Amino acid sequence: NCAGSSGPNLNPDPKKSTIKAVPDWYTDPDKYIPEGMIGSRASETSRDMMIAEEKAQNAARGALRLQIKDLGETGNTRFVKETGLDAESQIVKRFEGGNESASSSALEASRVIKSDTQKDGVVYRSYVLMVCPDPALETLRQLEEDKELMAKFEQTDYFNDLSKRLAK
């Protein structure tokens, strides 16, 4: 090989055959994500099959992390806006702590439910769909154990939304 050679292109322009080979669960992931879970998909490439799979899983896990952060911030904001009086700041703190705990445990419980790795020449392309428990639902379970906080939380629209999702 020449010293100037940079190796295979790991991100080639898609061919019709590449697009046709994309798994159906990748193009419509919501259909495959179980109730009570959140999901994320990713696709990555490498010259090594295992590295392609690992990169795809890391990318999907990163997207899950962002979703969990968004869910937590939205829940905290809605809870604070509806019951966040200065005198009750301790209650908000306990809610935030519970939410962070639920988010951490949800991400630890993440898992791949669908994967497919394909080879095109010397490049492997890996597709993954990962899920983890919805941390907002776990937060609700934790809140149910805290009677004082739960009494305040039950008065919010956010609680009603979570209760409906938990019932499903």
Coordinates of C-alpha atoms in Angstrom, one line a residue:
N1 CA 0.0 0.0 0.0
C2 CA 1.1 3.5 -0.6
A3 CA 2.0 5.7 2.4
G4 CA -0.6 8.2 1.3
S5 CA -3.5 5.7 1.3
S6 CA -6.1 6.4 4.0
G7 CA -7.9 3.1 3.9
P8 CA -11.5 2.3 3.0
N9 CA -14.2 5.0 3.2
L10 CA -16.2 4.1 6.4
N11 CA -19.0 6.5 5.4
P12 CA -19.6 5.9 1.7
D13 CA -22.5 7.5 -0.1
P14 CA -25.5 5.1 0.2
K15 CA -26.3 2.8 -2.7
K16 CA -29.8 1.6 -3.4
S17 CA -28.8 -1.8 -2.1
T18 CA -27.6 -0.3 1.2
I19 CA -30.9 1.6 1.7
K20 CA -32.9 -1.5 0.8
A21 CA -31.0 -3.5 3.4
V22 CA -31.9 -1.2 6.3
P23 CA -34.0 -3.3 8.8
D24 CA -37.7 -2.4 9.0
W25 CA -37.3 -2.0 12.8
Y26 CA -34.7 0.6 12.2
T27 CA -37.0 2.7 10.0
D28 CA -40.0 2.4 12.3
P29 CA -38.5 1.8 15.8
D30 CA -41.6 2.9 17.8
K31 CA -43.4 -0.2 16.7
Y32 CA -40.8 -2.4 18.4
I33 CA -40.3 -0.5 21.7
P34 CA -42.1 -2.2 24.5
E35 CA -44.7 -0.2 26.6
G36 CA -43.1 1.5 29.6
M37 CA -39.7 1.8 27.9
I38 CA -38.0 4.4 25.9
G39 CA -35.8 3.6 22.9
S40 CA -33.1 4.8 20.6
R41 CA -31.6 3.5 17.4
A42 CA -28.2 4.1 15.9
S43 CA -26.1 2.9 12.9
E44 CA -22.3 2.9 12.7
T45 CA -19.6 1.5 10.5
S46 CA -16.1 0.0 10.9
R47 CA -13.7 -2.3 9.1
D48 CA -14.2 -4.6 12.2
M49 CA -17.6 -6.1 12.8
M50 CA -17.4 -5.9 16.7
I51 CA -16.2 -2.3 16.6
A52 CA -19.1 -1.4 14.3
E53 CA -21.5 -3.0 16.8
E54 CA -19.9 -1.4 19.8
K55 CA -19.9 2.1 18.1
A56 CA -23.6 1.7 17.3
Q57 CA -24.5 0.6 20.8
N58 CA -22.5 3.6 22.3
A59 CA -24.3 6.0 19.9
A60 CA -27.7 4.6 20.8
R61 CA -26.9 4.7 24.5
G62 CA -25.8 8.3 24.1
A63 CA -29.1 9.1 22.5
L64 CA -31.0 7.4 25.4
R65 CA -29.0 9.5 27.8
L66 CA -30.1 12.7 26.1
Q67 CA -33.8 11.5 26.2
I68 CA -33.5 10.6 29.9
K69 CA -32.0 14.1 30.6
D70 CA -34.9 15.8 28.6
L71 CA -37.5 13.7 30.4
G72 CA -36.0 14.6 33.8
E73 CA -35.7 18.3 33.0
T74 CA -39.2 18.4 31.7
G75 CA -40.6 16.6 34.7
N76 CA -38.7 18.8 37.1
T77 CA -39.8 22.0 35.3
R78 CA -43.4 21.0 35.2
F79 CA -43.4 20.0 38.9
V80 CA -41.6 23.1 40.0
K81 CA -43.9 25.4 38.0
E82 CA -47.0 23.8 39.5
T83 CA -45.9 23.3 43.1
G84 CA -42.5 25.0 43.4
L85 CA -43.2 27.6 46.1
D86 CA -40.1 28.9 47.9
A87 CA -41.3 27.4 51.2
E88 CA -41.5 24.0 49.5
S89 CA -38.0 24.0 47.9
Q90 CA -37.1 20.9 50.0
I91 CA -39.8 18.9 48.4
V92 CA -38.5 19.9 44.9
K93 CA -35.0 18.9 45.9
R94 CA -36.3 15.4 47.0
F95 CA -38.1 15.1 43.7
E96 CA -35.0 16.0 41.7
G97 CA -32.9 13.5 43.7
G98 CA -35.4 10.8 43.0
N99 CA -35.6 11.7 39.4
E100 CA -31.7 11.5 39.1
S101 CA -31.7 8.2 40.8
A102 CA -34.4 6.8 38.5
S103 CA -32.6 8.1 35.4
S104 CA -29.3 6.5 36.5
S105 CA -30.9 3.1 37.1
A106 CA -32.8 3.3 33.8
L107 CA -29.6 3.9 31.8
E108 CA -27.9 1.0 33.7
A109 CA -30.8 -1.2 32.6
S110 CA -30.4 -0.3 28.9
R111 CA -30.2 -3.2 26.5
V112 CA -30.2 -4.0 22.8
I113 CA -33.5 -5.5 21.6
K114 CA -32.7 -5.5 17.9
S115 CA -29.4 -5.6 16.0
D116 CA -28.2 -6.3 12.5
T117 CA -24.7 -6.1 11.1
Q118 CA -24.1 -6.2 7.4
K119 CA -20.9 -6.3 5.3
D120 CA -20.4 -4.2 2.2
G121 CA -17.0 -4.8 0.7
V122 CA -14.6 -4.3 3.6
V123 CA -16.9 -2.2 5.7
Y124 CA -19.4 -3.5 8.3
R125 CA -22.5 -1.5 9.1
S126 CA -24.2 -2.2 12.4
Y127 CA -27.8 -1.2 13.2
V128 CA -29.0 -1.4 16.8
L129 CA -32.2 -0.5 18.7
M130 CA -31.7 -0.1 22.4
V131 CA -34.3 0.4 25.2
C132 CA -34.4 1.2 28.8
P133 CA -37.1 1.6 31.4
D134 CA -38.9 5.0 31.2
P135 CA -37.3 6.9 34.1
A136 CA -40.4 9.1 34.5
L137 CA -42.4 6.0 35.4
E138 CA -39.7 4.8 37.9
T139 CA -39.8 8.3 39.4
L140 CA -43.5 7.9 39.9
R141 CA -43.0 4.6 41.6
Q142 CA -40.5 6.2 44.0
L143 CA -42.8 9.1 44.7
E144 CA -45.6 6.7 45.6
E145 CA -43.4 5.7 48.6
D146 CA -43.1 9.3 49.8
K147 CA -46.5 10.2 51.1
E148 CA -45.9 13.9 51.8
L149 CA -44.3 14.5 48.4
M150 CA -46.8 12.4 46.6
A151 CA -49.7 14.4 48.0
K152 CA -48.2 17.6 46.4
F153 CA -47.3 15.8 43.2
E154 CA -50.7 14.3 42.7
Q155 CA -52.0 17.8 42.3
T156 CA -50.0 18.3 39.1
D157 CA -50.8 17.6 35.4
Y158 CA -47.5 15.9 35.1
F159 CA -48.6 13.3 37.6
N160 CA -51.8 12.7 35.6
D161 CA -49.7 12.1 32.5
L162 CA -47.4 9.7 34.2
S163 CA -50.2 7.9 35.9
K164 CA -51.8 7.2 32.5
R165 CA -48.5 5.9 31.1
L166 CA -47.9 3.8 34.1
A167 CA -51.4 2.2 33.9
K168 CA -50.6 1.2 30.3

